[in-house]
Coordinates of C-alpha atoms in Angstrom, one line a residue:
X147 CA 12.0 133.9 -78.8
X148 CA 15.3 135.3 -80.1
X149 CA 15.0 138.2 -82.5
X150 CA 16.3 137.5 -86.0
X151 CA 18.9 140.2 -86.7
X152 CA 19.7 141.6 -90.2
X153 CA 22.6 144.0 -90.8
X154 CA 23.7 145.7 -94.0
X155 CA 27.5 146.2 -94.0
X156 CA 29.2 148.6 -96.4
X157 CA 32.8 149.5 -97.1
X158 CA 34.4 151.9 -99.5
X159 CA 38.1 152.0 -100.5
X160 CA 39.6 155.5 -100.3
X161 CA 42.9 156.9 -101.8
X162 CA 42.8 154.4 -104.7
X163 CA 44.3 156.7 -107.4
X164 CA 47.0 158.2 -105.2
X165 CA 48.0 154.6 -104.1
X166 CA 48.0 153.4 -107.7
X167 CA 49.9 156.3 -109.3
X168 CA 52.3 156.9 -106.4
X169 CA 55.3 156.3 -108.8
X170 CA 56.0 156.2 -112.5
X171 CA 57.1 152.5 -112.4
X172 CA 54.6 150.5 -114.5
X173 CA 55.1 147.3 -112.5
X174 CA 54.2 149.2 -109.3
X175 CA 51.2 150.8 -110.9
X176 CA 49.8 147.5 -112.1
X177 CA 50.6 145.8 -108.8
X178 CA 48.7 148.5 -107.0
X179 CA 45.6 148.2 -109.1
X180 CA 45.5 144.5 -108.6
X181 CA 45.8 144.9 -104.9
X182 CA 42.8 147.2 -105.0
X183 CA 40.8 144.4 -106.8
X184 CA 42.1 141.8 -104.3
X185 CA 40.8 143.9 -101.4
X186 CA 37.2 143.8 -102.8
X187 CA 37.3 140.1 -103.8
X188 CA 39.7 137.6 -102.2
X189 CA 40.5 139.7 -99.2
X190 CA 36.9 140.2 -98.2
X191 CA 35.8 136.6 -99.0
X192 CA 37.0 135.3 -95.6
X193 CA 34.7 137.8 -93.8
X194 CA 31.5 136.9 -95.7
X195 CA 30.8 133.8 -93.5
X196 CA 27.1 133.1 -93.8
X197 CA 26.4 136.6 -95.1
X198 CA 25.1 137.5 -98.6
X199 CA 27.5 139.5 -100.7
X200 CA 25.5 142.1 -102.8
X201 CA 28.2 144.3 -104.4
X202 CA 32.0 143.7 -104.6
X203 CA 33.6 145.8 -107.3
X204 CA 35.3 149.1 -108.1
X205 CA 36.3 149.8 -104.5
X206 CA 32.7 149.2 -103.1
X207 CA 31.5 146.3 -100.9
X208 CA 27.9 145.7 -99.6
X209 CA 27.1 142.5 -97.7
X210 CA 24.0 141.5 -95.7
X211 CA 24.7 139.7 -92.4
X212 CA 22.3 137.7 -90.2
X213 CA 25.0 136.9 -87.7
X214 CA 26.0 139.8 -85.5
X215 CA 29.4 138.3 -84.6
X216 CA 30.3 137.8 -88.3
X217 CA 29.4 141.4 -88.9
X218 CA 31.5 142.6 -85.9
X219 CA 34.4 140.6 -87.1
X220 CA 34.3 142.2 -90.6
X221 CA 34.1 145.7 -89.0
X222 CA 36.9 145.1 -86.7
X223 CA 39.4 143.1 -88.8
X224 CA 38.9 143.9 -92.4
X225 CA 40.2 147.6 -92.4
X226 CA 43.3 146.6 -90.5
X227 CA 44.1 143.8 -92.9
X228 CA 43.6 146.1 -95.9
X229 CA 45.8 148.9 -94.6
X230 CA 48.6 146.5 -93.6
X231 CA 48.4 144.7 -97.0
X232 CA 48.2 147.9 -99.0
X233 CA 49.8 150.8 -97.0
X234 CA 48.3 154.1 -98.3
X235 CA 44.8 152.7 -98.8
X236 CA 42.2 153.4 -96.2
X237 CA 38.7 152.0 -95.7
X238 CA 35.4 153.7 -94.7
X239 CA 32.9 151.4 -93.1
X240 CA 29.3 151.6 -92.0
X241 CA 26.6 149.3 -90.8
X242 CA 22.8 149.7 -90.8
X243 CA 20.5 147.6 -88.6
X244 CA 17.6 146.3 -90.8
X245 CA 16.1 144.2 -88.0
X246 CA 13.1 146.5 -87.4
X247 CA 11.5 146.1 -90.8
X248 CA 13.7 148.6 -92.7
X249 CA 13.5 147.9 -96.5
X250 CA 16.6 147.2 -98.5
X251 CA 16.4 150.5 -100.4
X252 CA 16.0 152.5 -97.2
X253 CA 19.0 150.7 -95.7
X254 CA 21.2 151.4 -98.8
X255 CA 20.3 155.1 -98.6
X256 CA 21.1 155.3 -94.9
X257 CA 24.3 153.3 -95.5
X258 CA 25.5 155.7 -98.1
X259 CA 24.9 158.7 -95.8
X260 CA 27.0 157.0 -93.0
X261 CA 29.8 156.2 -95.5
X262 CA 30.0 159.8 -96.5
X263 CA 30.4 160.8 -92.9
X264 CA 33.1 158.2 -92.4
X265 CA 35.0 159.4 -95.4
X266 CA 35.4 162.8 -93.8
X267 CA 37.0 161.4 -90.7
X268 CA 40.9 161.2 -90.9
X269 CA 42.4 157.8 -90.4
X270 CA 45.9 157.4 -88.8
X271 CA 48.5 156.2 -91.3
X272 CA 49.8 152.6 -91.0
X273 CA 53.0 153.6 -92.7
X274 CA 55.3 154.6 -89.8
X275 CA 59.0 155.2 -89.6
X276 CA 61.7 157.1 -87.7
X277 CA 62.9 160.4 -88.9
X278 CA 66.5 159.2 -89.3
X279 CA 65.9 156.3 -91.7
X280 CA 66.5 155.8 -95.4
X281 CA 63.4 156.6 -97.5
X282 CA 62.2 155.5 -100.9
X283 CA 63.5 157.8 -103.6
X284 CA 60.3 157.5 -105.5
X285 CA 57.6 157.9 -102.8
X286 CA 59.4 159.6 -99.8
X287 CA 58.1 156.9 -97.5
X288 CA 60.3 154.9 -95.0
X289 CA 62.3 152.2 -96.7
X290 CA 61.9 148.6 -95.5
X291 CA 64.0 146.9 -98.1
X292 CA 67.0 147.6 -100.3
X293 CA 67.2 146.1 -103.8
X294 CA 70.6 147.0 -105.2
X295 CA 70.5 150.8 -105.0
X296 CA 66.7 151.0 -104.9
X297 CA 65.2 151.8 -101.5
X298 CA 61.7 150.2 -101.3
X299 CA 58.9 151.3 -98.9
X300 CA 56.3 148.9 -97.5
X301 CA 53.5 149.8 -100.0
X302 CA 55.8 149.4 -103.0
X303 CA 57.0 146.1 -101.6
X304 CA 53.5 144.8 -101.4
X305 CA 52.8 145.9 -105.0
X306 CA 55.7 143.9 -106.2
X307 CA 55.3 140.8 -104.2
X308 CA 52.9 139.1 -106.6
X309 CA 54.7 140.4 -109.7
X310 CA 58.1 138.8 -109.3
X311 CA 59.9 137.5 -112.4
X312 CA 59.5 134.0 -111.2
X313 CA 55.7 134.3 -110.8
X314 CA 55.5 136.0 -114.2
X315 CA 57.2 133.0 -115.8
X316 CA 54.7 130.7 -114.0
X317 CA 51.8 132.8 -115.2
X318 CA 50.6 133.4 -111.6
X319 CA 51.5 137.0 -111.2
X320 CA 48.9 139.8 -110.6
X321 CA 50.0 141.3 -114.0
X322 CA 49.0 138.1 -115.8
X323 CA 45.7 138.0 -114.0
X324 CA 44.9 141.6 -115.0
X325 CA 45.9 141.0 -118.6
X326 CA 43.8 137.9 -118.8
X327 CA 40.7 139.6 -117.3
X328 CA 41.1 142.8 -119.4
X329 CA 42.0 141.3 -122.7
X330 CA 40.8 137.7 -122.5
X331 CA 44.3 136.3 -123.1
X332 CA 44.6 132.7 -122.1
X333 CA 48.4 132.9 -121.9
X334 CA 51.0 135.6 -122.3
X335 CA 54.8 135.6 -122.6
X336 CA 56.2 137.6 -119.7
X337 CA 58.8 139.1 -122.0
X338 CA 56.0 140.8 -123.9
X339 CA 54.7 142.6 -120.8
X340 CA 56.1 146.1 -120.6
X341 CA 57.7 146.8 -117.3
X342 CA 59.0 150.3 -118.2
X343 CA 57.0 153.0 -119.9
X344 CA 59.5 153.6 -122.7
X345 CA 58.9 149.9 -123.8
X346 CA 55.3 150.8 -124.6
X347 CA 56.1 153.6 -127.0
X348 CA 56.7 153.3 -130.7
X349 CA 58.4 155.9 -132.9
X350 CA 58.1 158.6 -130.2
X351 CA 57.9 158.9 -126.4
X352 CA 54.2 159.7 -126.2
X353 CA 51.8 157.7 -124.0
X354 CA 48.1 158.0 -123.3
X355 CA 46.2 157.6 -120.1
X356 CA 42.6 156.8 -120.7
X357 CA 39.9 157.2 -118.1
X358 CA 36.3 156.2 -119.0
X359 CA 33.2 156.2 -116.8
X360 CA 29.6 155.3 -117.4
X361 CA 26.6 157.6 -117.6
X362 CA 23.2 156.8 -116.3
X363 CA 24.3 154.4 -113.6
X364 CA 22.7 156.4 -110.8
X365 CA 19.3 156.3 -112.6
X366 CA 19.4 152.5 -112.9
X367 CA 20.6 151.9 -109.3
X368 CA 18.0 154.3 -107.9
X369 CA 15.3 152.3 -109.8
X370 CA 16.4 148.8 -108.8
X371 CA 18.0 149.6 -105.5
X372 CA 15.0 148.3 -103.5
X373 CA 15.6 144.8 -104.9
X374 CA 18.8 143.3 -103.6
X375 CA 18.7 140.3 -106.0
X376 CA 18.3 142.6 -109.0
X377 CA 21.0 144.9 -107.8
X378 CA 23.4 142.0 -107.3
X379 CA 22.6 140.7 -110.8
X380 CA 23.0 144.1 -112.4
X381 CA 26.4 144.7 -110.7
X382 CA 27.7 141.3 -112.0
X383 CA 26.4 141.9 -115.6
X384 CA 27.7 145.5 -115.7
X385 CA 31.2 144.3 -114.7
X386 CA 31.0 141.6 -117.4
X387 CA 29.8 144.2 -120.0
X388 CA 32.7 146.5 -119.2
X389 CA 35.3 143.7 -119.4
X390 CA 33.9 142.4 -122.7
X391 CA 34.0 145.9 -124.2
X392 CA 37.7 146.2 -123.2
X393 CA 38.4 142.8 -124.7
X394 CA 36.7 143.6 -128.0
X395 CA 38.5 146.9 -128.3
X396 CA 41.8 145.2 -127.6
X397 CA 41.2 142.5 -130.2
X398 CA 40.3 145.0 -132.8
X399 CA 43.5 147.0 -132.3
X400 CA 45.6 143.9 -132.3
X401 CA 44.1 142.8 -135.6
X402 CA 44.3 146.3 -137.2
X403 CA 47.8 147.0 -136.0
X404 CA 49.0 143.4 -136.8
X405 CA 50.4 143.0 -133.2
X406 CA 52.0 139.6 -132.7
X407 CA 51.0 138.7 -129.1
X408 CA 53.6 135.9 -129.1
X409 CA 56.5 138.2 -130.0
X410 CA 55.7 141.9 -129.7
X411 CA 55.6 144.0 -126.6
X412 CA 51.9 144.6 -125.8
X413 CA 51.4 148.4 -126.0
X414 CA 48.6 148.4 -123.3
X415 CA 48.7 148.4 -119.5
X416 CA 45.3 147.9 -117.9
X417 CA 45.1 149.7 -114.5
X418 CA 41.4 149.6 -113.4
X419 CA 38.6 147.6 -115.0
X420 CA 35.5 147.0 -113.0
X421 CA 31.9 148.3 -112.6
X422 CA 31.5 151.0 -115.2
X423 CA 35.1 152.3 -114.9
X424 CA 38.2 151.8 -117.2
X425 CA 41.6 153.2 -116.7
X426 CA 44.3 152.2 -119.2
X427 CA 47.8 153.3 -120.1
X428 CA 48.7 152.7 -123.8
X429 CA 50.7 153.7 -126.8
X430 CA 49.5 157.2 -127.7
X431 CA 48.6 156.6 -131.3
X432 CA 46.2 153.8 -130.3
X433 CA 44.3 155.6 -127.6
X434 CA 41.6 157.4 -129.6
X435 CA 40.5 154.4 -131.7
X436 CA 40.6 152.0 -128.7
X437 CA 38.4 154.4 -126.6
X438 CA 35.9 154.8 -129.4
X439 CA 35.6 151.0 -129.8
X440 CA 35.4 150.5 -126.1
X441 CA 32.6 153.0 -125.7
X442 CA 30.6 151.5 -128.6
X443 CA 30.8 148.0 -127.2
X444 CA 30.1 149.2 -123.7
X445 CA 26.8 150.8 -124.9
X446 CA 25.9 147.6 -126.8
X447 CA 26.9 145.3 -124.0
X448 CA 24.7 147.2 -121.4
X449 CA 21.8 147.4 -123.9
X450 CA 21.6 143.6 -124.2
X451 CA 21.0 143.0 -120.5
X452 CA 19.3 146.2 -119.4
X453 CA 16.7 145.7 -122.2
X454 CA 16.0 142.3 -120.7
X455 CA 15.7 143.8 -117.3
X456 CA 13.3 146.4 -118.7
X457 CA 11.0 143.6 -119.9
X458 CA 10.6 142.5 -116.3
X459 CA 10.4 146.0 -114.9
X460 CA 9.0 148.7 -117.3
X461 CA 9.7 151.4 -114.7
X462 CA 13.4 151.4 -115.6
X463 CA 14.3 154.9 -117.0
X464 CA 16.7 153.9 -119.7
X465 CA 17.5 150.9 -122.0
X466 CA 21.3 151.1 -121.9
X467 CA 24.2 153.0 -120.4
X468 CA 26.5 155.3 -122.2
X469 CA 30.0 156.4 -121.3
X470 CA 32.3 159.4 -121.3
X471 CA 36.1 159.3 -121.4
X472 CA 39.1 161.6 -121.0
X473 CA 42.5 160.9 -122.7
X474 CA 45.7 162.6 -121.5
X475 CA 48.5 162.4 -123.9
X476 CA 51.8 162.7 -122.0
X477 CA 55.5 162.0 -122.5
X478 CA 56.7 158.8 -120.9
X479 CA 58.7 160.8 -118.3
X480 CA 55.7 162.9 -117.2
X481 CA 54.3 162.0 -113.8
X482 CA 51.5 159.4 -114.3
X483 CA 49.6 160.7 -111.3
X484 CA 49.1 164.1 -112.8
X485 CA 48.4 162.5 -116.2
X486 CA 45.6 160.5 -114.6
X487 CA 44.2 163.6 -112.9
X488 CA 44.1 165.4 -116.3
X489 CA 42.3 162.4 -117.9
X490 CA 39.8 162.3 -115.0
X491 CA 39.1 166.1 -115.3
X492 CA 38.7 165.7 -119.1
X493 CA 36.2 162.9 -118.5
X494 CA 34.3 165.1 -116.1
X495 CA 34.3 168.0 -118.6
X496 CA 32.9 165.6 -121.3
X497 CA 30.2 164.5 -118.9
X498 CA 29.3 168.1 -118.1
X499 CA 28.9 168.9 -121.8
X500 CA 26.8 165.8 -122.7
X501 CA 24.5 166.2 -119.7
X502 CA 23.7 169.8 -120.7
X503 CA 22.0 168.3 -123.8
X504 CA 19.1 167.1 -121.7
X505 CA 19.0 163.8 -123.5
X506 CA 18.5 160.6 -121.4
X507 CA 20.8 158.8 -121.2
X508 CA 23.5 161.4 -122.0
X509 CA 25.2 160.7 -125.3
X510 CA 28.7 159.1 -125.2
X511 CA 31.6 161.3 -125.9
X512 CA 35.3 162.0 -125.1
X513 CA 37.8 164.8 -124.6
X514 CA 41.6 164.7 -124.9
X515 CA 44.5 167.0 -124.4
X516 CA 48.2 166.7 -125.4
X517 CA 50.4 168.0 -122.6
X518 CA 52.8 170.5 -124.0
X519 CA 54.2 172.0 -120.8
X520 CA 56.2 170.5 -117.9
X521 CA 54.1 172.5 -115.5
X522 CA 51.3 170.7 -113.6
X523 CA 48.0 172.6 -114.0
X524 CA 44.3 172.1 -114.0
X525 CA 42.6 171.8 -117.3
X526 CA 40.8 175.0 -116.6
X527 CA 44.2 176.8 -116.5
X528 CA 45.4 174.9 -119.5
X529 CA 42.2 176.0 -121.4
X530 CA 42.7 179.6 -120.4
X531 CA 46.5 179.7 -121.2
X532 CA 46.8 177.4 -124.2
X533 CA 43.4 177.0 -125.8
X534 CA 42.1 180.6 -125.7
X535 CA 44.0 182.5 -128.5
X536 CA 41.9 185.7 -128.2
X537 CA 38.5 186.9 -127.1
X538 CA 35.7 185.2 -128.8
X539 CA 37.8 182.2 -130.0
X540 CA 38.7 178.9 -128.5
X541 CA 40.8 175.8 -129.5
X542 CA 38.8 173.6 -127.0
X543 CA 36.8 172.0 -129.8
X544 CA 35.8 168.9 -127.9
X545 CA 34.1 166.9 -126.7
X546 CA 33.9 164.4 -129.7
X547 CA 30.8 162.2 -129.8
X548 CA 30.2 158.6 -130.8
X549 CA 27.1 159.5 -132.8
X550 CA 26.1 162.7 -134.7
X551 CA 25.3 165.8 -132.6
X552 CA 24.6 169.2 -134.0
X553 CA 27.5 171.6 -133.5
X554 CA 30.0 168.9 -132.7
X555 CA 32.3 166.4 -134.5
X556 CA 32.2 162.7 -134.0
X557 CA 35.4 160.8 -133.2
X558 CA 35.3 159.4 -136.7
X559 CA 35.1 162.9 -138.1
X560 CA 38.2 163.9 -136.3
X561 CA 40.1 160.8 -137.3
X562 CA 39.2 161.1 -141.0
X563 CA 40.0 164.8 -141.2
X564 CA 43.3 164.4 -139.3
X565 CA 44.3 161.5 -141.6
X566 CA 44.1 164.0 -144.5
X567 CA 47.0 165.9 -143.0
X568 CA 49.3 162.9 -143.9
X569 CA 48.4 163.4 -147.6
X570 CA 50.3 165.4 -150.1
X571 CA 47.9 168.3 -149.8
X572 CA 48.1 168.0 -146.0
X573 CA 51.8 168.3 -146.0
X574 CA 51.5 171.5 -148.0
X575 CA 48.9 173.1 -145.7
X576 CA 50.1 172.1 -142.2
X577 CA 52.5 175.1 -141.9
X578 CA 49.8 177.5 -143.0
X579 CA 47.5 176.1 -140.2
X580 CA 50.2 176.6 -137.6
X581 CA 50.9 180.2 -138.9
X582 CA 47.1 181.0 -138.8
X583 CA 47.0 179.8 -135.2
X584 CA 49.9 181.9 -134.2
X585 CA 48.4 185.0 -135.9
X586 CA 45.0 184.4 -134.1
X587 CA 46.9 184.6 -130.8
X588 CA 48.4 188.0 -131.9
X589 CA 45.7 189.7 -134.0
X590 CA 42.3 188.4 -135.2
X591 CA 42.4 190.6 -138.3
X592 CA 45.8 189.2 -139.4
X593 CA 44.5 185.7 -139.0
X594 CA 41.6 186.4 -141.3
X595 CA 43.9 187.9 -143.9
X596 CA 46.1 184.8 -143.7
X597 CA 43.1 182.6 -144.2
X598 CA 42.0 184.5 -147.3
X599 CA 45.5 184.4 -148.8
X600 CA 45.9 180.7 -148.2
X601 CA 42.6 179.9 -149.9
X602 CA 43.5 182.2 -152.9
X603 CA 46.8 180.5 -153.6
X604 CA 46.0 176.9 -152.7
X605 CA 44.5 174.0 -154.6
X606 CA 40.9 173.0 -153.9
X607 CA 41.9 170.1 -151.7
X608 CA 44.4 172.2 -149.8
X609 CA 41.9 175.0 -149.3
X610 CA 39.2 172.5 -148.1
X611 CA 41.5 171.0 -145.6
X612 CA 42.7 174.4 -144.3
X613 CA 39.0 175.5 -143.9
X614 CA 38.1 172.2 -142.1
X615 CA 40.8 173.0 -139.5
X616 CA 40.4 176.7 -139.1
X617 CA 36.7 177.4 -139.7
X618 CA 35.0 177.5 -136.4
X619 CA 31.6 176.5 -135.0
X620 CA 29.4 178.6 -132.7
X621 CA 27.5 176.8 -130.1
X622 CA 25.4 178.2 -127.3
X623 CA 27.6 181.3 -126.8
X624 CA 29.4 184.0 -128.7
X625 CA 32.6 181.9 -128.8
X626 CA 33.9 180.3 -132.0
X627 CA 35.5 176.9 -131.5
X628 CA 38.2 175.8 -133.9
X629 CA 39.5 172.2 -134.4
X630 CA 42.9 173.1 -135.7
X631 CA 44.7 172.6 -132.3
X632 CA 43.2 169.1 -131.8
X633 CA 43.9 168.0 -135.4
X634 CA 47.5 169.0 -135.2
X635 CA 47.9 167.3 -131.8
X636 CA 46.6 164.0 -133.0
X637 CA 48.5 164.2 -136.3
X638 CA 51.8 164.8 -134.4
X639 CA 51.2 162.0 -132.0
X640 CA 50.4 159.6 -134.9
X641 CA 53.3 160.6 -137.2
X642 CA 56.2 162.2 -135.3
X643 CA 59.4 160.2 -135.1
X644 CA 61.8 161.1 -132.3
X645 CA 63.4 157.7 -131.7

């Protein structure tokens, strides 16, 4: 009797962020992100055959095969098609034979081990070209097409193929599909889609890159990983919760800002939306509130279906997921790739802080930074050079939490206190706050004298506002953290007019 074979196939997309943020052209960035989603969905569909697709989102694929030839075909042909379709992307693959009674959770654990090994193996580039050929001015890769004076490499060409003006007018471009998925728009005028970064800005040239990532996902997956049906259902519901959270945040901003979707340029560019991840480029003054609303709805959306799962399996460790986010405020001319790296590192820093609380799941929070320099540096270097005025003091006041936490501000606290800087008393006190910050860099004693003098000669409202910006908070160290830098950064982004 022929033995019944069972194989667990897994694939992981590598080089996603470098592929997406290879240039500062918004149309190329969005085209790249849509290619990544296409890889995990439509591209892989033809290789499923009689297999059972378990996970297909956020650059990860898991599929169970009972036909060895179908599994072999996926292993052999899928990576080649991906790398030819999206030059710059690579795929790690692994297969686990479950035939001899291996359980699903054991197979997943072994699959992840093998995928980690495969990620460390270099893969030859599919982007080849002679030394003496024209190269793309934006990416440095060999050009395969010339559009007027623009030399286009193979990867950029693929990013643009589904975002032609003709397809945008038809509503069949990848940009349309991503806007519809992210924001729930049934239709969109192609003229309102920003193709250049300066079209997204308002009174100034500031943009924001938002990167948000869920907390507690590992605990849930480790609990339900032994049940493939539950894992599949969870993956689908999580993706839906993340998408709905983005849609609700967008709808709130549109209503509050009175954005006319039929006439106005939409000040958002979705980049990645899937699993528990969100990456978004948007007008700078909208980023903080959008992220706050997204995180709140993400928590609520995951609570609705995880609580239901908990009724069926009381061993689940948590009732909902939380999320952390990083926001990098950059000028429209600043390289998007480095802006994304900063947003990602800010998100990781927020995660590190919230996990130190020991609360399960870790509370939702975010960190942000306004890039003041043209130099590309890690956030650790930025913190040391720009946010450490003198020993025992720091301007790294975040992260900012969704809900109350002792020793920290909520996002609402920051927004409300910063809004006061636009008032009459705020206008009178802003220069004093800046002078105090300068003096703190020079001499702590002079800064204290300045603070005393300001409070003596100012009105009660001005004095209270000055203290809210300059009075610090001690946490679990001898360092005093001050919110002045963050308050002035957000205030400037929201009010400065340079156009």
